[in-house]
Amino acid sequence: MELRYIAGENNNRKVVKVKDVSIGDGDFAIIAGPCSVENLEMLMEISCRIKENGAVILRGGAFKPRTSPYAFQGLKEEGLEYLRQASAETGLPVVSEIMDPRDMELIYSYVDMLQIGSRNMQNFSLLKEVGRADKPVLLKRGMAATIEDFLMAAEYIASEGNDDIVLCERGIRTFENYTRNTLDITAVPILKSLCRLPVIVDPSHGTGRRDLILPMSLASMAAGADGVMIEVHPCPENALSDGEQSLDMQEFKKIAERLKSTKECFCDIRRK
Ligand code: PEP
Ligand code: MN
């Protein structure tokens, strides 16, 4: 495998800055927020609560890649506007998904980090587009992507000039159907040994099950991940997307506290 831009050893690990938040500096970053931005009130509530509990970046989908064309597709620009307002209120930087290179100008003007979703991991024109942008990128693993496919997708972005990339393991499709996807925790140390980019884990899409978020977040930390991205909702049963895997604010608080108290054992926080 030829990696010209993202290869690297332990001594030149990349630290990705999202505004004043560092990912890959030895600390454990918690990114949290709703699957979809649904309205301003919910986003404000979520963003204040996650901040109180130690999250460092707010996530929220405004352009949603849904399996059915008849499912809620996201609030689009209105959702991006709400993300900006929530960010202004709490100071948390925001990450949101871009699905189409034609939306770059619009999305770029609202977000602090551009997310490439699993379904677009090999959309090469989109990879090149974000590669030319001067904003950090959160690249999610394709649901049928090998580790090599995943790294090559990151290499596409970096080869256009942008190596501010965070890799996100979010589970792959297997024959197993007790979980929505099979979360490949082994990918964390493997990716970190093959490239110098930070690696985070999304246990929400990785499992599809709220009861597995805590054990899989702890497993991610123990495996050396630089953070997690977790879906939350004030009232998961009423969520417009991914309610089954979303935590309510109380559950999120517990998990965030547990991660905080465990971090001393696994993270190189002395480097901070
Ligand atoms: C998401 O994080 O909003 C999402 C759609 O996840 P994925 O692309 O991993 O399915
Ligand atoms: Mn989701």
Short mmCIF file of C-alpha atoms and ligand atoms in Angstrom, two decimals:
data_model
loop_
_atom_site.label_atom_id
_atom_site.label_comp_id
_atom_site.label_asym_id
_atom_site.label_seq_id
_atom_site.Cartn_x
_atom_site.Cartn_y
_atom_site.Cartn_z
CA MET A 1 0.00 0.00 0.00
CA GLU A 2 1.49 3.33 -1.03
CA LEU A 3 0.78 6.14 1.42
CA ARG A 4 2.67 9.31 0.55
CA TYR A 5 0.89 11.85 2.73
CA ILE A 6 -0.61 10.12 5.74
CA ALA A 7 2.00 7.48 6.54
CA GLY A 8 3.94 8.03 9.71
CA GLU A 9 5.45 6.71 12.83
CA ASN A 10 4.72 7.45 16.44
CA ASN A 11 7.00 10.44 16.51
CA ASN A 12 5.15 12.46 13.88
CA ARG A 13 1.54 11.87 14.80
CA LYS A 14 -0.89 14.40 13.45
CA VAL A 15 -2.86 16.54 15.88
CA VAL A 16 -5.98 17.88 14.17
CA LYS A 17 -7.25 21.24 15.39
CA VAL A 18 -10.96 22.01 15.15
CA LYS A 19 -11.02 25.66 16.20
CA ASP A 20 -9.33 25.45 19.61
CA VAL A 21 -10.02 21.74 20.15
CA SER A 22 -7.19 19.29 19.51
CA ILE A 23 -7.83 15.72 18.43
CA GLY A 24 -4.94 13.29 18.63
CA ASP A 25 -2.97 15.08 21.35
CA GLY A 26 -3.21 12.19 23.80
CA ASP A 27 -6.50 13.27 25.38
CA PHE A 28 -9.86 11.59 24.63
CA ALA A 29 -12.29 13.80 22.70
CA ILE A 30 -16.04 13.37 23.05
CA ILE A 31 -18.08 14.54 20.08
CA ALA A 32 -21.82 14.38 20.65
CA GLY A 33 -25.10 15.60 19.24
CA PRO A 34 -28.24 14.49 17.50
CA CYS A 35 -28.28 12.27 14.43
CA SER A 36 -30.31 14.98 12.67
CA VAL A 37 -30.75 18.60 13.64
CA GLU A 38 -34.54 18.74 14.13
CA ASN A 39 -35.18 22.21 15.54
CA LEU A 40 -33.36 25.01 17.36
CA GLU A 41 -34.72 24.21 20.84
CA MET A 42 -33.48 20.62 20.87
CA LEU A 43 -30.12 21.61 19.52
CA MET A 44 -29.66 24.33 22.14
CA GLU A 45 -30.61 21.97 24.93
CA ILE A 46 -28.30 19.22 23.65
CA SER A 47 -25.43 21.53 23.08
CA CYS A 48 -25.57 23.07 26.58
CA ARG A 49 -25.93 19.66 28.24
CA ILE A 50 -23.14 17.95 26.34
CA LYS A 51 -20.82 20.86 27.01
CA GLU A 52 -21.55 20.70 30.76
CA ASN A 53 -20.60 17.04 30.61
CA GLY A 54 -17.29 17.43 28.84
CA ALA A 55 -18.05 17.07 25.12
CA VAL A 56 -15.75 19.22 23.00
CA ILE A 57 -17.48 19.23 19.60
CA LEU A 58 -21.17 19.33 18.64
CA ARG A 59 -22.29 17.01 15.82
CA GLY A 60 -25.57 17.23 13.94
CA GLY A 61 -26.76 16.21 10.50
CA ALA A 62 -28.38 18.84 8.29
CA PHE A 63 -28.00 16.92 5.02
CA LYS A 64 -28.93 13.34 5.85
CA PRO A 65 -28.04 10.29 3.75
CA ARG A 66 -31.15 8.16 4.36
CA THR A 67 -31.73 4.69 2.96
CA SER A 68 -35.26 5.61 1.92
CA PRO A 69 -35.89 8.71 -0.21
CA TYR A 70 -39.13 9.14 1.77
CA ALA A 71 -37.40 9.36 5.18
CA PHE A 72 -36.55 12.74 6.75
CA GLN A 73 -33.72 14.20 4.69
CA GLY A 74 -32.55 16.88 7.12
CA LEU A 75 -33.26 20.59 7.52
CA LYS A 76 -30.41 21.51 5.15
CA GLU A 77 -29.45 25.21 5.40
CA GLU A 78 -31.89 25.82 8.25
CA GLY A 79 -30.15 23.02 10.20
CA LEU A 80 -26.74 24.54 9.51
CA GLU A 81 -28.02 27.87 10.77
CA TYR A 82 -29.14 26.23 14.04
CA LEU A 83 -25.74 24.55 14.42
CA ARG A 84 -24.07 27.97 14.14
CA GLN A 85 -26.42 29.42 16.73
CA ALA A 86 -25.77 26.54 19.12
CA SER A 87 -22.06 27.02 18.60
CA ALA A 88 -22.32 30.75 19.31
CA GLU A 89 -24.18 29.98 22.54
CA THR A 90 -21.85 27.28 23.89
CA GLY A 91 -18.54 27.89 22.12
CA LEU A 92 -18.47 24.29 20.87
CA PRO A 93 -17.18 23.88 17.30
CA VAL A 94 -19.55 21.98 15.00
CA VAL A 95 -19.20 19.11 12.56
CA SER A 96 -21.78 18.25 9.93
CA GLU A 97 -21.94 16.01 6.87
CA ILE A 98 -21.38 17.07 3.29
CA MET A 99 -22.84 14.67 0.73
CA ASP A 100 -22.34 16.55 -2.53
CA PRO A 101 -19.41 18.66 -3.77
CA ARG A 102 -21.99 21.19 -5.04
CA ASP A 103 -22.93 21.97 -1.42
CA MET A 104 -19.37 22.88 -0.42
CA GLU A 105 -19.70 26.65 -0.48
CA LEU A 106 -22.84 26.58 1.63
CA ILE A 107 -21.70 24.00 4.20
CA TYR A 108 -18.19 25.46 4.40
CA SER A 109 -19.64 28.78 5.53
CA TYR A 110 -21.39 27.17 8.54
CA VAL A 111 -19.30 24.29 9.92
CA ASP A 112 -15.93 23.98 11.64
CA MET A 113 -15.33 20.42 10.46
CA LEU A 114 -16.60 18.64 7.34
CA GLN A 115 -17.93 15.10 7.77
CA ILE A 116 -17.76 12.54 4.97
CA GLY A 117 -20.24 9.78 5.73
CA SER A 118 -19.84 6.06 5.33
CA ARG A 119 -21.86 5.98 2.11
CA ASN A 120 -19.56 8.52 0.50
CA MET A 121 -16.18 7.23 1.67
CA GLN A 122 -15.29 6.38 -1.92
CA ASN A 123 -16.98 9.33 -3.58
CA PHE A 124 -13.71 10.46 -5.08
CA SER A 125 -14.91 13.82 -6.36
CA LEU A 126 -16.20 14.64 -2.87
CA LEU A 127 -12.91 13.47 -1.30
CA LYS A 128 -10.97 15.73 -3.65
CA GLU A 129 -13.31 18.64 -2.95
CA VAL A 130 -12.75 18.48 0.83
CA GLY A 131 -9.07 17.89 0.13
CA ARG A 132 -8.90 21.35 -1.40
CA ALA A 133 -10.69 22.99 1.54
CA ASP A 134 -8.91 24.53 4.50
CA LYS A 135 -11.15 22.91 7.13
CA PRO A 136 -10.60 19.68 9.05
CA VAL A 137 -12.35 16.56 7.79
CA LEU A 138 -13.99 13.73 9.72
CA LEU A 139 -13.81 10.72 7.41
CA LYS A 140 -16.05 7.79 8.30
CA ARG A 141 -15.22 4.25 7.26
CA GLY A 142 -17.33 2.90 4.41
CA MET A 143 -19.62 0.13 5.57
CA ALA A 144 -17.91 -2.32 3.19
CA ALA A 145 -14.47 -0.75 3.21
CA THR A 146 -11.31 -2.61 4.10
CA ILE A 147 -8.68 -0.82 6.15
CA GLU A 148 -6.73 -0.28 2.95
CA ASP A 149 -9.77 1.24 1.18
CA PHE A 150 -10.24 3.51 4.20
CA LEU A 151 -6.64 4.70 4.24
CA MET A 152 -6.66 5.25 0.49
CA ALA A 153 -9.75 7.43 0.85
CA ALA A 154 -7.88 9.54 3.42
CA GLU A 155 -4.89 9.63 1.08
CA TYR A 156 -7.13 11.09 -1.66
CA ILE A 157 -8.02 13.96 0.66
CA ALA A 158 -4.45 14.51 1.84
CA SER A 159 -3.02 14.36 -1.67
CA GLU A 160 -5.12 17.41 -2.57
CA GLY A 161 -3.41 19.37 0.21
CA ASN A 162 -5.56 18.86 3.29
CA ASP A 163 -4.14 16.46 5.87
CA ASP A 164 -6.30 17.69 8.74
CA ILE A 165 -8.17 14.40 8.74
CA VAL A 166 -9.67 12.41 11.61
CA LEU A 167 -10.56 8.79 10.78
CA CYS A 168 -13.76 7.40 12.27
CA GLU A 169 -14.41 3.69 12.67
CA ARG A 170 -18.20 3.25 12.54
CA GLY A 171 -18.69 -0.46 12.01
CA ILE A 172 -18.87 -2.60 8.92
CA ARG A 173 -21.58 -4.83 7.48
CA THR A 174 -21.30 -8.49 8.34
CA PHE A 175 -23.69 -11.44 8.60
CA GLU A 176 -24.29 -10.61 12.27
CA ASN A 177 -27.61 -8.96 12.93
CA TYR A 178 -27.77 -8.54 16.68
CA THR A 179 -26.10 -5.23 16.01
CA ARG A 180 -26.72 -2.73 13.20
CA ASN A 181 -23.07 -3.04 12.12
CA THR A 182 -20.07 -4.93 13.47
CA LEU A 183 -17.87 -2.42 15.25
CA ASP A 184 -14.30 -3.20 14.27
CA ILE A 185 -12.31 -2.15 17.33
CA THR A 186 -9.23 -3.86 15.87
CA ALA A 187 -9.21 -1.14 13.22
CA VAL A 188 -8.15 1.40 15.86
CA PRO A 189 -4.65 0.09 16.65
CA ILE A 190 -4.18 -1.10 13.06
CA LEU A 191 -4.99 2.32 11.58
CA LYS A 192 -2.80 4.01 14.16
CA SER A 193 0.10 1.75 13.27
CA LEU A 194 -0.29 2.40 9.53
CA CYS A 195 -0.85 6.14 9.48
CA ARG A 196 -0.27 9.23 11.56
CA LEU A 197 -3.88 10.45 11.63
CA PRO A 198 -6.04 10.50 14.78
CA VAL A 199 -8.68 7.76 14.97
CA ILE A 200 -12.02 8.01 16.72
CA VAL A 201 -14.91 5.54 17.06
CA ASP A 202 -18.64 5.98 16.51
CA PRO A 203 -20.28 3.35 18.74
CA SER A 204 -23.76 4.68 17.88
CA HIS A 205 -23.74 3.67 14.20
CA GLY A 206 -21.25 0.92 15.02
CA THR A 207 -23.80 -0.96 17.11
CA GLY A 208 -27.21 0.66 16.54
CA ARG A 209 -27.97 -0.07 20.20
CA ARG A 210 -28.05 2.38 23.07
CA ASP A 211 -27.13 -0.33 25.61
CA LEU A 212 -23.82 -0.95 23.83
CA ILE A 213 -22.57 2.64 23.77
CA LEU A 214 -20.86 2.48 27.17
CA PRO A 215 -18.99 -0.83 26.73
CA MET A 216 -17.95 0.05 23.19
CA SER A 217 -16.81 3.55 24.20
CA LEU A 218 -14.67 2.06 26.96
CA ALA A 219 -13.32 -0.53 24.52
CA SER A 220 -12.44 2.24 22.06
CA MET A 221 -10.54 4.10 24.73
CA ALA A 222 -8.68 0.95 25.79
CA ALA A 223 -7.81 0.24 22.13
CA GLY A 224 -6.11 3.63 21.83
CA ALA A 225 -8.78 5.71 20.10
CA ASP A 226 -8.46 9.49 20.26
CA GLY A 227 -12.14 9.94 20.99
CA VAL A 228 -15.70 8.89 20.30
CA MET A 229 -18.66 10.35 18.48
CA ILE A 230 -21.97 9.61 20.18
CA GLU A 231 -25.57 10.35 19.14
CA VAL A 232 -27.80 11.95 21.79
CA HIS A 233 -31.37 13.21 21.81
CA PRO A 234 -33.51 14.81 24.56
CA CYS A 235 -36.24 12.28 23.81
CA PRO A 236 -34.83 9.39 21.74
CA GLU A 237 -38.21 7.71 21.20
CA ASN A 238 -39.36 10.77 19.24
CA ALA A 239 -36.16 11.23 17.21
CA LEU A 240 -36.63 11.72 13.46
CA SER A 241 -33.65 9.41 12.81
CA ASP A 242 -31.65 6.80 14.73
CA GLY A 243 -33.64 6.98 17.99
CA GLU A 244 -32.78 3.35 18.94
CA GLN A 245 -29.10 4.16 19.18
CA SER A 246 -29.40 7.65 20.69
CA LEU A 247 -28.76 8.30 24.37
CA ASP A 248 -30.92 10.63 26.40
CA MET A 249 -29.13 13.43 28.25
CA GLN A 250 -28.99 11.54 31.55
CA GLU A 251 -27.50 8.44 29.93
CA PHE A 252 -24.98 10.60 28.10
CA LYS A 253 -23.94 12.24 31.36
CA LYS A 254 -23.25 8.87 32.97
CA ILE A 255 -21.16 7.67 30.05
CA ALA A 256 -19.21 10.92 29.84
CA GLU A 257 -18.44 10.70 33.57
CA ARG A 258 -17.33 7.11 33.22
CA LEU A 259 -15.05 7.96 30.31
CA LYS A 260 -13.58 10.85 32.24
CA SER A 261 -12.78 8.69 35.24
CA THR A 262 -11.29 5.93 33.06
CA LYS A 263 -9.13 8.19 30.95
CA GLU A 264 -6.25 8.31 33.45
CA CYS A 265 -5.72 4.57 32.90
CA PHE A 266 -5.58 4.61 29.12
CA CYS A 267 -4.87 8.06 27.71
CA ASP A 268 -1.60 9.86 27.53
CA ILE A 269 -3.10 12.96 29.11
CA ARG A 270 0.22 13.92 30.65
CA ARG A 271 1.20 15.12 27.19
CA LYS A 272 -1.35 17.91 27.55
C1 PEP B 1 -23.79 10.14 10.74
O1 PEP B 1 -22.82 10.11 11.51
O2 PEP B 1 -24.60 11.07 10.75
C2 PEP B 1 -23.99 9.06 9.77
C3 PEP B 1 -24.92 9.17 8.81
O3 PEP B 1 -23.19 8.00 9.94
P1 PEP B 1 -22.59 6.99 8.84
O4 PEP B 1 -22.17 7.81 7.65
O5 PEP B 1 -21.44 6.36 9.56
O6 PEP B 1 -23.68 6.01 8.53
MN MN B 2 -27.38 8.65 12.75
#
